[in-house]
Coordinates of C-alpha atoms in Angstrom, one line a residue:
M26 CA -7.9 35.1 -60.1
R27 CA -10.2 32.1 -60.1
N28 CA -9.6 28.5 -59.4
I29 CA -7.2 27.3 -62.1
E30 CA -8.9 23.9 -62.2
A31 CA -12.1 25.5 -63.7
T32 CA -13.5 23.6 -66.7
L33 CA -14.5 24.9 -70.1
A34 CA -18.1 23.8 -70.0
F35 CA -19.8 27.1 -69.3
A36 CA -17.5 28.9 -71.6
A37 CA -18.4 26.5 -74.4
L38 CA -22.1 27.2 -73.9
T39 CA -21.4 30.9 -74.1
L40 CA -19.6 30.5 -77.4
L41 CA -22.7 29.0 -78.8
G42 CA -24.5 32.2 -77.9
C43 CA -26.8 30.7 -75.3
G44 CA -29.0 33.2 -73.6
R45 CA -28.4 36.0 -76.2
R46 CA -31.0 38.3 -77.5
S47 CA -32.4 37.6 -80.9
D48 CA -31.6 41.1 -82.3
A49 CA -27.8 40.9 -81.8
P50 CA -25.9 42.6 -84.6
S51 CA -24.9 40.3 -87.4
A52 CA -21.2 39.8 -88.3
A53 CA -19.7 41.9 -91.0
S54 CA -17.8 39.9 -93.5
P55 CA -14.2 40.9 -94.3
S56 CA -15.3 42.1 -97.7
Q57 CA -17.8 44.5 -96.1
T58 CA -15.3 45.9 -93.7
P59 CA -13.0 48.7 -94.8
T60 CA -9.3 47.6 -95.0
A61 CA -7.3 48.8 -92.1
N62 CA -4.0 50.7 -92.5
P63 CA -1.0 48.4 -92.0
V64 CA -0.2 49.1 -88.4
L65 CA 2.7 47.5 -86.6
F66 CA 3.6 47.7 -82.9
T67 CA 7.3 47.9 -82.4
D68 CA 9.1 47.2 -79.2
V69 CA 11.2 50.4 -78.6
T70 CA 11.7 49.9 -74.8
R71 CA 15.5 49.8 -74.9
A72 CA 15.9 52.4 -77.7
A73 CA 13.6 54.8 -75.7
G74 CA 15.8 54.4 -72.6
V75 CA 13.1 52.6 -70.5
A76 CA 14.9 50.1 -68.2
F77 CA 12.2 49.5 -65.5
R78 CA 12.0 46.0 -64.2
H79 CA 9.3 44.9 -61.7
N80 CA 10.3 43.2 -58.5
S81 CA 7.6 41.0 -57.0
G82 CA 9.8 40.0 -54.1
A83 CA 9.2 36.3 -54.8
F84 CA 11.7 34.0 -53.0
G85 CA 9.9 30.7 -52.8
R86 CA 7.1 31.3 -50.2
K87 CA 4.5 31.9 -52.9
Y88 CA 2.8 34.8 -51.2
L89 CA -0.4 35.9 -52.9
P90 CA 0.7 39.6 -53.6
E91 CA 3.6 38.2 -55.8
T92 CA 1.1 37.3 -58.5
M93 CA -0.3 40.8 -58.8
G94 CA 2.3 42.7 -60.7
S95 CA 2.0 46.5 -60.9
G96 CA 0.6 49.3 -63.1
V97 CA 1.9 52.1 -65.3
A98 CA 0.7 55.6 -65.9
F99 CA 1.1 58.1 -68.8
L100 CA 1.1 61.7 -67.5
D101 CA 2.6 65.0 -68.4
Y102 CA 4.1 65.7 -64.9
D103 CA 6.2 68.7 -66.0
G104 CA 3.7 70.3 -68.3
D105 CA 5.9 70.4 -71.4
G106 CA 3.3 68.8 -73.6
H107 CA 5.0 65.3 -73.8
Q108 CA 3.6 62.2 -72.1
D109 CA 5.9 60.9 -69.4
L110 CA 5.9 57.4 -67.9
F111 CA 5.5 56.3 -64.3
F112 CA 6.0 52.7 -63.3
V113 CA 4.7 51.3 -60.0
Q114 CA 7.2 49.2 -58.1
S115 CA 6.8 46.5 -55.5
A116 CA 9.5 45.3 -53.1
D117 CA 11.4 42.5 -51.4
W118 CA 9.8 41.0 -48.4
P119 CA 11.3 42.0 -45.0
E120 CA 12.4 38.4 -44.3
K121 CA 14.3 38.2 -47.5
R122 CA 15.5 41.7 -48.3
L123 CA 18.3 41.5 -50.9
R124 CA 17.9 44.9 -52.8
K125 CA 16.0 48.2 -52.7
T126 CA 13.7 48.9 -55.6
T127 CA 11.7 52.1 -55.9
Q128 CA 8.9 53.7 -57.9
T129 CA 10.2 54.9 -61.3
L130 CA 9.5 58.1 -63.2
Y131 CA 10.7 58.7 -66.8
R132 CA 10.6 62.1 -68.3
N133 CA 9.8 62.3 -72.0
R134 CA 12.5 64.2 -73.8
G135 CA 10.3 64.8 -76.8
D136 CA 12.6 63.0 -79.2
G137 CA 11.3 59.5 -78.7
T138 CA 13.5 58.8 -75.6
F139 CA 13.1 59.1 -71.9
E140 CA 15.3 60.0 -68.9
D141 CA 15.0 58.5 -65.4
T142 CA 14.1 61.5 -63.2
T143 CA 12.9 59.4 -60.2
R144 CA 15.4 60.7 -57.6
K145 CA 15.3 64.3 -58.9
A146 CA 11.5 64.2 -58.7
G147 CA 11.5 62.9 -55.1
L148 CA 9.8 59.6 -56.0
A149 CA 12.6 57.1 -55.2
V150 CA 10.2 55.6 -52.6
E151 CA 10.3 52.0 -51.5
M152 CA 6.9 50.3 -50.9
Y153 CA 4.9 47.3 -52.1
G154 CA 3.1 49.3 -54.8
I155 CA 0.5 47.9 -57.2
G156 CA -1.7 50.6 -58.8
V157 CA -1.6 54.2 -59.8
A158 CA -4.0 57.0 -60.6
A159 CA -2.9 60.4 -61.7
A160 CA -4.9 63.7 -61.6
D161 CA -4.7 67.3 -60.5
Y162 CA -6.7 66.9 -57.3
D163 CA -6.0 70.4 -56.0
N164 CA -6.7 72.2 -59.3
D165 CA -3.3 74.0 -59.4
G166 CA -2.4 72.9 -62.9
H167 CA 0.0 70.1 -62.0
V168 CA -0.8 66.4 -62.1
D169 CA -0.5 64.5 -58.9
L170 CA 0.1 60.8 -58.2
F171 CA -1.8 58.3 -56.0
I172 CA -0.2 54.9 -55.5
N173 CA -2.2 51.8 -54.2
A174 CA -0.1 49.5 -52.1
L175 CA 0.0 46.5 -49.9
G176 CA 0.0 48.4 -46.7
P177 CA -0.5 52.2 -46.6
D178 CA -1.3 53.8 -49.9
R179 CA 0.5 57.1 -50.8
L180 CA -0.4 60.4 -52.3
F181 CA 2.3 62.6 -53.9
R182 CA 1.5 66.2 -54.7
N183 CA 3.1 67.7 -57.7
K184 CA 4.9 70.9 -56.6
G185 CA 5.1 72.3 -60.1
D186 CA 8.9 72.5 -60.2
G187 CA 9.5 68.9 -61.4
T188 CA 9.3 67.5 -57.9
F189 CA 6.7 65.8 -55.7
E190 CA 6.0 65.8 -52.0
D191 CA 4.4 63.0 -50.0
V192 CA 1.2 64.5 -48.5
T193 CA -0.4 61.2 -47.6
Q194 CA -0.8 61.9 -43.9
K195 CA -2.0 65.4 -44.3
A196 CA -4.5 64.4 -47.0
G197 CA -5.9 61.5 -45.0
V198 CA -5.9 58.9 -47.8
S199 CA -3.7 56.3 -46.2
D200 CA -5.6 53.1 -46.3
P201 CA -3.7 50.2 -44.7
G202 CA -5.3 47.4 -46.8
F203 CA -4.3 45.4 -49.8
G204 CA -4.7 48.2 -52.4
T205 CA -4.9 47.4 -56.1
S206 CA -6.4 50.1 -58.4
A207 CA -7.9 53.6 -58.0
T208 CA -9.5 56.3 -60.0
W209 CA -10.3 60.0 -59.6
I210 CA -13.9 61.1 -59.9
D211 CA -15.9 64.2 -59.1
Y212 CA -18.8 62.2 -57.8
D213 CA -20.6 65.1 -56.0
G214 CA -20.2 67.7 -58.8
D215 CA -18.4 70.3 -56.7
G216 CA -15.5 70.8 -59.1
R217 CA -13.0 68.9 -57.0
L218 CA -11.7 65.4 -57.7
D219 CA -12.5 62.7 -55.2
L220 CA -10.7 59.4 -54.9
F221 CA -12.1 55.9 -55.2
S222 CA -9.6 53.2 -54.1
C223 CA -9.9 49.5 -54.5
N224 CA -8.9 46.8 -52.0
Y225 CA -8.4 43.1 -52.7
V226 CA -8.5 40.7 -49.8
Q227 CA -7.4 40.5 -46.2
W228 CA -3.9 39.0 -46.4
S229 CA -0.7 39.3 -44.5
P230 CA 2.4 37.1 -44.3
K231 CA 1.4 35.7 -40.9
D232 CA -2.1 34.8 -42.3
D233 CA -0.7 33.2 -45.5
I234 CA -2.4 29.8 -46.3
F235 CA -0.8 26.7 -47.8
C236 CA -2.4 25.9 -51.1
T237 CA -1.3 23.3 -53.6
L238 CA -2.0 22.1 -57.1
D239 CA -0.4 18.7 -56.9
G240 CA -0.9 17.9 -53.2
V241 CA 2.8 18.3 -52.4
S242 CA 4.3 21.7 -53.5
K243 CA 2.9 25.0 -52.4
S244 CA 1.1 27.0 -55.1
Y245 CA -0.4 30.5 -55.1
C246 CA -3.8 30.5 -53.4
T247 CA -6.8 31.8 -55.2
P248 CA -8.7 34.7 -53.6
E249 CA -11.5 32.3 -52.5
S250 CA -9.1 31.3 -49.7
Y251 CA -9.3 34.8 -48.1
R252 CA -11.9 37.2 -46.9
G253 CA -12.7 40.2 -49.0
A254 CA -12.1 43.9 -48.2
T255 CA -14.1 47.0 -48.7
D256 CA -13.1 49.7 -51.2
R257 CA -12.8 53.3 -50.1
L258 CA -14.2 56.6 -51.2
F259 CA -12.4 59.8 -50.1
R260 CA -14.2 63.1 -50.6
N261 CA -12.1 66.1 -51.5
R262 CA -12.7 68.9 -49.1
G263 CA -10.9 71.4 -51.2
D264 CA -8.3 72.4 -48.6
G265 CA -5.8 69.6 -49.4
T266 CA -7.5 67.1 -47.2
F267 CA -10.0 64.3 -47.8
E268 CA -12.7 62.6 -45.7
D269 CA -13.5 58.9 -45.8
V270 CA -17.1 58.8 -46.9
T271 CA -17.2 55.1 -47.7
R272 CA -20.0 54.2 -45.4
R273 CA -22.0 57.5 -45.8
A274 CA -21.8 57.2 -49.6
G275 CA -23.1 53.6 -49.6
V276 CA -20.0 51.9 -51.0
F277 CA -18.9 50.0 -48.0
D278 CA -18.9 46.3 -48.8
P279 CA -16.4 43.9 -47.2
T280 CA -17.4 41.1 -49.6
G281 CA -15.6 42.7 -52.6
K282 CA -12.3 41.6 -53.9
S283 CA -11.7 44.5 -56.2
L284 CA -8.9 44.7 -58.9
G285 CA -10.2 47.2 -61.3
V286 CA -12.4 50.3 -61.4
V287 CA -13.7 52.7 -64.1
A288 CA -15.9 55.8 -63.8
L289 CA -18.7 56.1 -66.4
D290 CA -22.1 57.7 -66.8
Y291 CA -23.8 54.5 -67.8
D292 CA -27.4 55.9 -67.7
G293 CA -26.6 59.3 -69.2
D294 CA -28.0 61.4 -66.4
G295 CA -24.9 63.6 -66.2
W296 CA -23.6 62.1 -63.0
P297 CA -20.6 59.7 -62.9
D298 CA -21.1 56.1 -61.8
L299 CA -18.5 53.5 -60.9
A300 CA -18.0 49.9 -62.2
I301 CA -15.8 47.6 -60.2
A302 CA -14.2 44.4 -61.4
N303 CA -14.2 41.8 -58.6
D304 CA -12.2 38.7 -58.5
T305 CA -14.4 35.6 -57.8
Q306 CA -17.1 37.9 -56.4
P307 CA -19.9 39.6 -58.3
N308 CA -18.8 42.8 -60.1
F309 CA -20.2 46.0 -58.6
L310 CA -22.0 48.9 -60.4
Y311 CA -22.5 51.9 -58.2
H312 CA -25.2 54.2 -59.5
N313 CA -24.8 57.8 -58.5
R314 CA -28.0 59.0 -56.8
H315 CA -27.1 62.7 -57.1
D316 CA -27.1 63.3 -53.3
G317 CA -23.6 62.2 -52.4
T318 CA -24.6 58.5 -52.2
F319 CA -24.5 55.5 -54.5
E320 CA -26.7 52.4 -55.0
E321 CA -25.1 49.1 -55.9
V322 CA -27.1 47.7 -59.0
G323 CA -24.6 45.3 -60.5
K324 CA -26.9 42.3 -60.3
T325 CA -30.0 44.0 -61.7
A326 CA -28.0 45.8 -64.4
G327 CA -26.4 42.5 -65.6
I328 CA -22.7 43.0 -65.0
A329 CA -22.3 41.1 -61.7
F330 CA -22.1 37.6 -63.2
S331 CA -21.4 35.7 -66.4
E332 CA -24.4 34.6 -68.5
E333 CA -24.3 31.3 -66.6
G334 CA -24.8 33.2 -63.3
K335 CA -21.2 32.7 -62.1
A336 CA -18.9 35.3 -60.5
R337 CA -15.7 35.3 -62.6
G338 CA -12.1 36.1 -61.9
A339 CA -12.3 39.8 -63.1
M340 CA -9.1 41.9 -63.2
G341 CA -9.0 44.9 -65.6
I342 CA -11.9 47.0 -66.8
D343 CA -12.6 49.9 -69.1
A344 CA -15.6 51.8 -70.5
A345 CA -16.4 53.4 -73.8
D346 CA -19.1 53.9 -76.4
Y347 CA -17.7 51.3 -78.8
D348 CA -20.7 50.9 -81.1
G349 CA -21.9 54.5 -81.5
S350 CA -25.0 53.9 -79.4
G351 CA -24.3 57.0 -77.3
R352 CA -24.0 54.8 -74.2
D353 CA -20.8 53.6 -72.4
S354 CA -20.4 49.8 -72.4
L355 CA -17.8 47.8 -70.5
V356 CA -14.9 45.4 -71.2
I357 CA -13.6 43.3 -68.4
G358 CA -10.6 41.0 -68.4
N359 CA -11.2 37.6 -66.7
F360 CA -9.3 34.5 -65.6
S361 CA -8.2 31.8 -68.1
N362 CA -11.1 29.5 -69.2
E363 CA -13.5 32.4 -68.7
M364 CA -13.0 34.6 -71.7
L365 CA -13.4 38.4 -71.7
A366 CA -16.6 40.1 -70.9
L367 CA -18.1 42.8 -73.2
Y368 CA -21.1 44.1 -71.4
H369 CA -23.0 46.0 -74.0
N370 CA -25.1 48.9 -72.6
E371 CA -28.7 48.3 -73.8
G372 CA -30.1 51.4 -72.2
R373 CA -32.7 51.4 -69.5
G374 CA -30.0 50.4 -67.0
L375 CA -29.4 47.0 -68.6
F376 CA -26.2 45.4 -69.9
I377 CA -25.8 42.1 -71.8
D378 CA -22.5 40.3 -72.3
D379 CA -21.8 40.4 -76.1
A380 CA -18.2 39.0 -76.0
A381 CA -19.0 35.8 -77.9
M382 CA -21.2 37.5 -80.5
A383 CA -18.8 40.4 -80.9
G384 CA -15.8 38.1 -81.8
I385 CA -13.7 38.6 -78.7
G386 CA -14.9 35.6 -76.6
Q387 CA -13.4 32.5 -78.1
P388 CA -10.0 34.0 -78.8
S389 CA -9.7 35.1 -75.2
L390 CA -10.9 31.8 -73.6
L391 CA -7.6 30.3 -72.6
T392 CA -5.7 33.6 -71.8
L393 CA -5.7 35.3 -68.4
A394 CA -6.5 39.0 -68.9
F395 CA -5.2 41.8 -66.6
G396 CA -4.9 45.3 -68.2
C397 CA -7.5 46.0 -70.9
F398 CA -8.7 49.2 -72.6
F399 CA -10.6 50.6 -75.6
F400 CA -8.6 52.8 -78.0
D401 CA -8.5 53.5 -81.8
F402 CA -5.1 52.1 -82.8
D403 CA -5.6 52.5 -86.5
L404 CA -7.5 55.8 -86.3
D405 CA -10.3 54.6 -88.5
G406 CA -12.9 56.1 -86.2
R407 CA -13.9 52.8 -84.6
L408 CA -12.7 51.8 -81.2
D409 CA -10.5 48.7 -80.8
I410 CA -9.5 46.7 -77.7
F411 CA -6.1 45.9 -76.3
V412 CA -5.7 43.1 -73.6
A413 CA -2.6 42.4 -71.6
N414 CA -2.4 38.7 -70.7
G415 CA -0.4 36.5 -68.4
H416 CA -1.1 33.7 -65.9
V417 CA -0.4 33.7 -62.2
E418 CA 1.1 30.2 -61.8
N419 CA 4.5 29.7 -63.5
D420 CA 3.9 26.0 -63.7
I421 CA 0.3 26.1 -64.9
N422 CA 1.3 24.3 -68.2
R423 CA 2.2 21.3 -66.2
V424 CA -1.4 21.1 -64.7
Q425 CA -3.3 22.4 -67.8
P426 CA -1.4 21.7 -71.0
S427 CA -3.6 24.1 -73.0
V428 CA -2.7 27.1 -70.8
T429 CA 0.7 28.8 -70.5
Y430 CA 2.3 31.2 -68.0
A431 CA 3.5 33.8 -70.5
Q432 CA 0.8 34.7 -73.0
P433 CA 0.8 37.2 -76.0
P434 CA -1.5 40.2 -75.8
H435 CA -4.7 40.4 -77.7
L436 CA -5.5 43.2 -80.1
F437 CA -9.1 43.3 -81.4
R438 CA -9.9 45.7 -84.2
G439 CA -13.3 47.3 -84.3
L440 CA -15.3 46.5 -87.5
G441 CA -18.3 48.5 -86.7
G442 CA -21.7 47.2 -85.8
G443 CA -20.4 46.0 -82.4
R444 CA -18.1 43.5 -84.0
F445 CA -14.3 42.9 -83.6
E446 CA -11.6 40.9 -85.3
Q447 CA -8.4 39.5 -83.8
V448 CA -5.4 41.2 -85.4
E449 CA -2.4 40.8 -83.1
G450 CA -1.0 38.2 -85.5
R451 CA -1.0 40.9 -88.2
S452 CA 0.5 43.7 -86.1
G453 CA 4.2 42.6 -86.0
P454 CA 6.2 40.0 -84.1
D455 CA 6.7 42.3 -81.1
L456 CA 3.0 42.1 -80.3
Q457 CA 3.0 38.3 -80.6
R458 CA 5.7 37.8 -78.0
P459 CA 4.4 36.0 -74.9
L460 CA 4.5 38.1 -71.7
V461 CA 3.5 37.7 -68.1
A462 CA 1.7 41.0 -68.5
R463 CA -0.2 43.0 -65.8
G464 CA -0.7 46.7 -66.2
A465 CA -1.4 48.4 -69.6
A466 CA -2.0 51.9 -70.7
Y467 CA -1.9 54.0 -73.9
A468 CA -0.7 57.4 -75.1
D469 CA 0.8 59.2 -78.0
F470 CA 4.3 59.4 -76.5
D471 CA 6.1 60.3 -79.7
G472 CA 3.7 63.0 -80.9
D473 CA 2.8 61.5 -84.3
G474 CA -0.9 61.3 -83.6
D475 CA -1.4 57.6 -83.1
L476 CA -1.6 55.7 -79.8
D477 CA 1.3 53.7 -78.4
V478 CA 1.1 51.2 -75.6
A479 CA 3.0 50.5 -72.3
V480 CA 2.8 47.2 -70.6
T481 CA 4.2 46.0 -67.3
T482 CA 5.2 42.4 -66.6
N483 CA 5.2 40.6 -63.3
N484 CA 8.7 40.3 -61.9
G485 CA 10.0 41.3 -65.3
P486 CA 10.8 44.2 -67.6
A487 CA 8.4 46.8 -68.9
V488 CA 7.5 46.9 -72.6
L489 CA 6.9 50.1 -74.6
L490 CA 5.2 49.4 -78.0
R491 CA 5.4 52.2 -80.6
N492 CA 2.5 52.4 -83.0
D493 CA 3.9 52.5 -86.5
G494 CA 1.4 53.3 -89.2
G495 CA -1.7 54.3 -87.3
S496 CA -1.2 58.0 -88.1
A497 CA -1.7 57.4 -91.8
S498 CA -5.3 58.1 -91.1
G499 CA -6.7 61.5 -90.3
W500 CA -7.0 62.4 -86.6
V501 CA -7.5 65.1 -84.1
R502 CA -6.4 65.2 -80.4
L503 CA -8.0 67.3 -77.7
R504 CA -6.8 68.3 -74.2
L505 CA -9.6 69.8 -72.1
V506 CA -9.0 72.2 -69.3
G507 CA -11.7 72.8 -66.7
R508 CA -12.4 76.1 -65.0
T509 CA -15.6 75.7 -63.1
S510 CA -15.2 72.0 -63.4
N511 CA -12.2 70.1 -62.2
R512 CA -9.1 71.3 -64.0
D513 CA -8.4 67.9 -65.7
A514 CA -12.0 68.0 -67.0
I515 CA -12.4 64.4 -65.9
G516 CA -16.0 63.4 -66.7
A517 CA -16.3 65.6 -69.8
V518 CA -17.9 64.1 -72.8
V519 CA -16.9 65.0 -76.4
R520 CA -19.0 64.2 -79.4
L521 CA -17.5 64.5 -82.9
K522 CA -18.9 64.3 -86.4
A523 CA -16.6 64.3 -89.4
G524 CA -17.8 62.8 -92.7
D525 CA -18.9 59.3 -91.9
V526 CA -17.3 59.3 -88.5
A527 CA -19.5 60.0 -85.5
A528 CA -17.8 59.2 -82.2
T529 CA -18.0 59.9 -78.5
R530 CA -15.2 60.0 -76.0
T531 CA -15.1 60.7 -72.3
V532 CA -12.2 62.1 -70.3
R533 CA -11.3 59.5 -67.6
S534 CA -8.8 59.0 -64.9
A535 CA -7.3 55.5 -64.3
A536 CA -8.9 52.3 -65.5
S537 CA -7.5 49.1 -67.1
Y538 CA -5.7 47.2 -64.4
A539 CA -3.8 49.4 -61.8
S540 CA -3.0 51.8 -64.7
Q541 CA -3.7 55.1 -66.3
S542 CA -3.7 56.1 -69.9
E543 CA -3.3 59.7 -71.1
T544 CA -6.3 62.0 -70.5
I545 CA -6.0 63.6 -73.9
L546 CA -8.8 62.4 -76.3
T547 CA -7.9 61.0 -79.7
F548 CA -10.4 60.8 -82.5
G549 CA -9.6 58.8 -85.6
L550 CA -11.0 60.2 -88.8
S551 CA -10.5 57.2 -91.1
P552 CA -8.1 56.9 -94.0
A553 CA -10.4 58.7 -96.4
S554 CA -10.5 61.9 -94.3
D555 CA -8.4 64.9 -95.3
G556 CA -5.8 65.2 -92.6
H557 CA -6.2 69.0 -92.5
A558 CA -9.9 69.5 -93.2
P559 CA -11.9 71.3 -90.5
L560 CA -14.4 69.1 -88.6
S561 CA -18.0 69.6 -89.1
D562 CA -19.2 69.4 -85.5
L563 CA -17.5 69.1 -82.1
R564 CA -19.7 69.3 -79.0
I565 CA -18.4 69.2 -75.4
T566 CA -20.5 68.5 -72.4
W567 CA -18.4 69.6 -69.4
P568 CA -18.6 67.8 -66.0
D569 CA -20.9 70.5 -64.6
G570 CA -23.4 69.9 -67.4
A571 CA -22.6 73.0 -69.5
T572 CA -22.4 72.3 -73.3
Q573 CA -20.1 74.0 -75.8
T574 CA -20.0 73.7 -79.6
I575 CA -16.6 74.2 -81.3
T576 CA -16.3 75.0 -85.0
G577 CA -13.2 75.3 -87.2
I578 CA -11.2 72.6 -85.4
E579 CA -8.4 71.5 -87.7
A580 CA -7.5 67.8 -88.0
G581 CA -4.0 66.5 -87.7
R582 CA -3.0 68.4 -84.5
L583 CA -3.6 68.6 -80.8
H584 CA -6.0 71.3 -79.6
V585 CA -6.2 72.6 -76.0
I586 CA -9.7 73.7 -75.2
E587 CA -10.6 75.6 -72.0
E588 CA -14.0 75.5 -70.4
P589 CA -15.8 78.8 -70.8
S590 CA -16.3 80.7 -67.5
A591 CA -19.7 80.9 -66.0
A592 CA -20.0 84.5 -67.1
A593 CA -19.2 83.6 -70.7
R594 CA -21.9 81.0 -71.1

């Protein structure tokens, strides 16, 4: 979260395309772009029975963690085939404790509504939580929960009977820092999921600094006021415990101020790498060296800074092959007056920020982006971008009249050719409502094939946005189950061809900001596709490198595909 007094000068230069390569894709005119299905996002929070409200603990001291908000996860914790919802909760400060607030789990009933099963599941835990990452770390068929927190992080093992047990101490993943986001990754290829956990800055109430916008009243400090903190990498031993390999793996760096992380194989070598969104510090890109170690290459790869050579206030992050190049690129949410970053993967280990040329730069200039992700909301076969926005200072409009505290989300529709158009204004009034948004994730919670969105707000209510109209296009959904690979098949890559659609999707754990979307892969097949025609080609590259071609996959339904055993290959 950068200095809120930043000017627009550098951003204005970027809008003019300064420093861009000459062969950037040209814009497609609206007449050249297929008309999208009319898709509306409808706020069904109350109707669905979701009553979560975040508690930042704010009581006038303006402590830095109060600005962070918290994340949300979609997961099927009880294995019934419906995506459930988990909301991370923060807490009152010890010196002003007025109420007890806990983490919240909602079970999806399968009829469009949810029931609060927090206490029944053993998750009514009070902590100053921020982020969440869900995965089956012990390969027992049940998805587990890791929660980043201010103070000790927590790991909850799913017992398979609808309840969770706190195994933090036994597992050895209790980091005492300022935790923000995390993700599960099998970085060493042993078939077991390891854990990468982000830390923000070195802060405590006793070390809190007085910062001010007007010279009189206290304001929230920017992270530049505090020292950074290293992220942590925990290697899964396979016996329910983890070892801290942060230093040995080459990811120890106390200068980082990390808020978001995503795993991706940016160079296509079959080994997962890590991209880290840092706030006012250069972003990291950890290249997997195939020997249990990483090399940080963010500066040479081109994702560390803006095109002007500035470290930005980066929050959320996601990766995807949005342009059909076969390579994963990155979207990063930045502070207001900095616009989004869209680091296009050029190949040969190089990224270039295409945000301005792609059409997402100027619309995002004044907003402050936290959660962000790629998804295909209209199922036309092209990836779109959702961005959850909201400032950190509730009186920012008094200082900067062009910037507001609550801000509407952004929805950018993919046009093909690496271009996007801003469409939140055409996607219903509920998507245009200003929010102080933080975490964001997607899933098909109502089982109609299209992707819905959950958003958390800082010190406010959660929002569940149902996608109405996206499933008018053809689609297919895939849940992969690993056998020799990790059971969630995290890191698996699926390539699909169907008519004019050629798309690539990767199974990932958490990304965005402090949040996790469903691990099921959704492929849109465009409005012209027959919703029940078999797909021409579906090829899976499993995390261990084995490939599998599937034929006869029928569109318009969810398919569960198990990895072949080693003997069957």
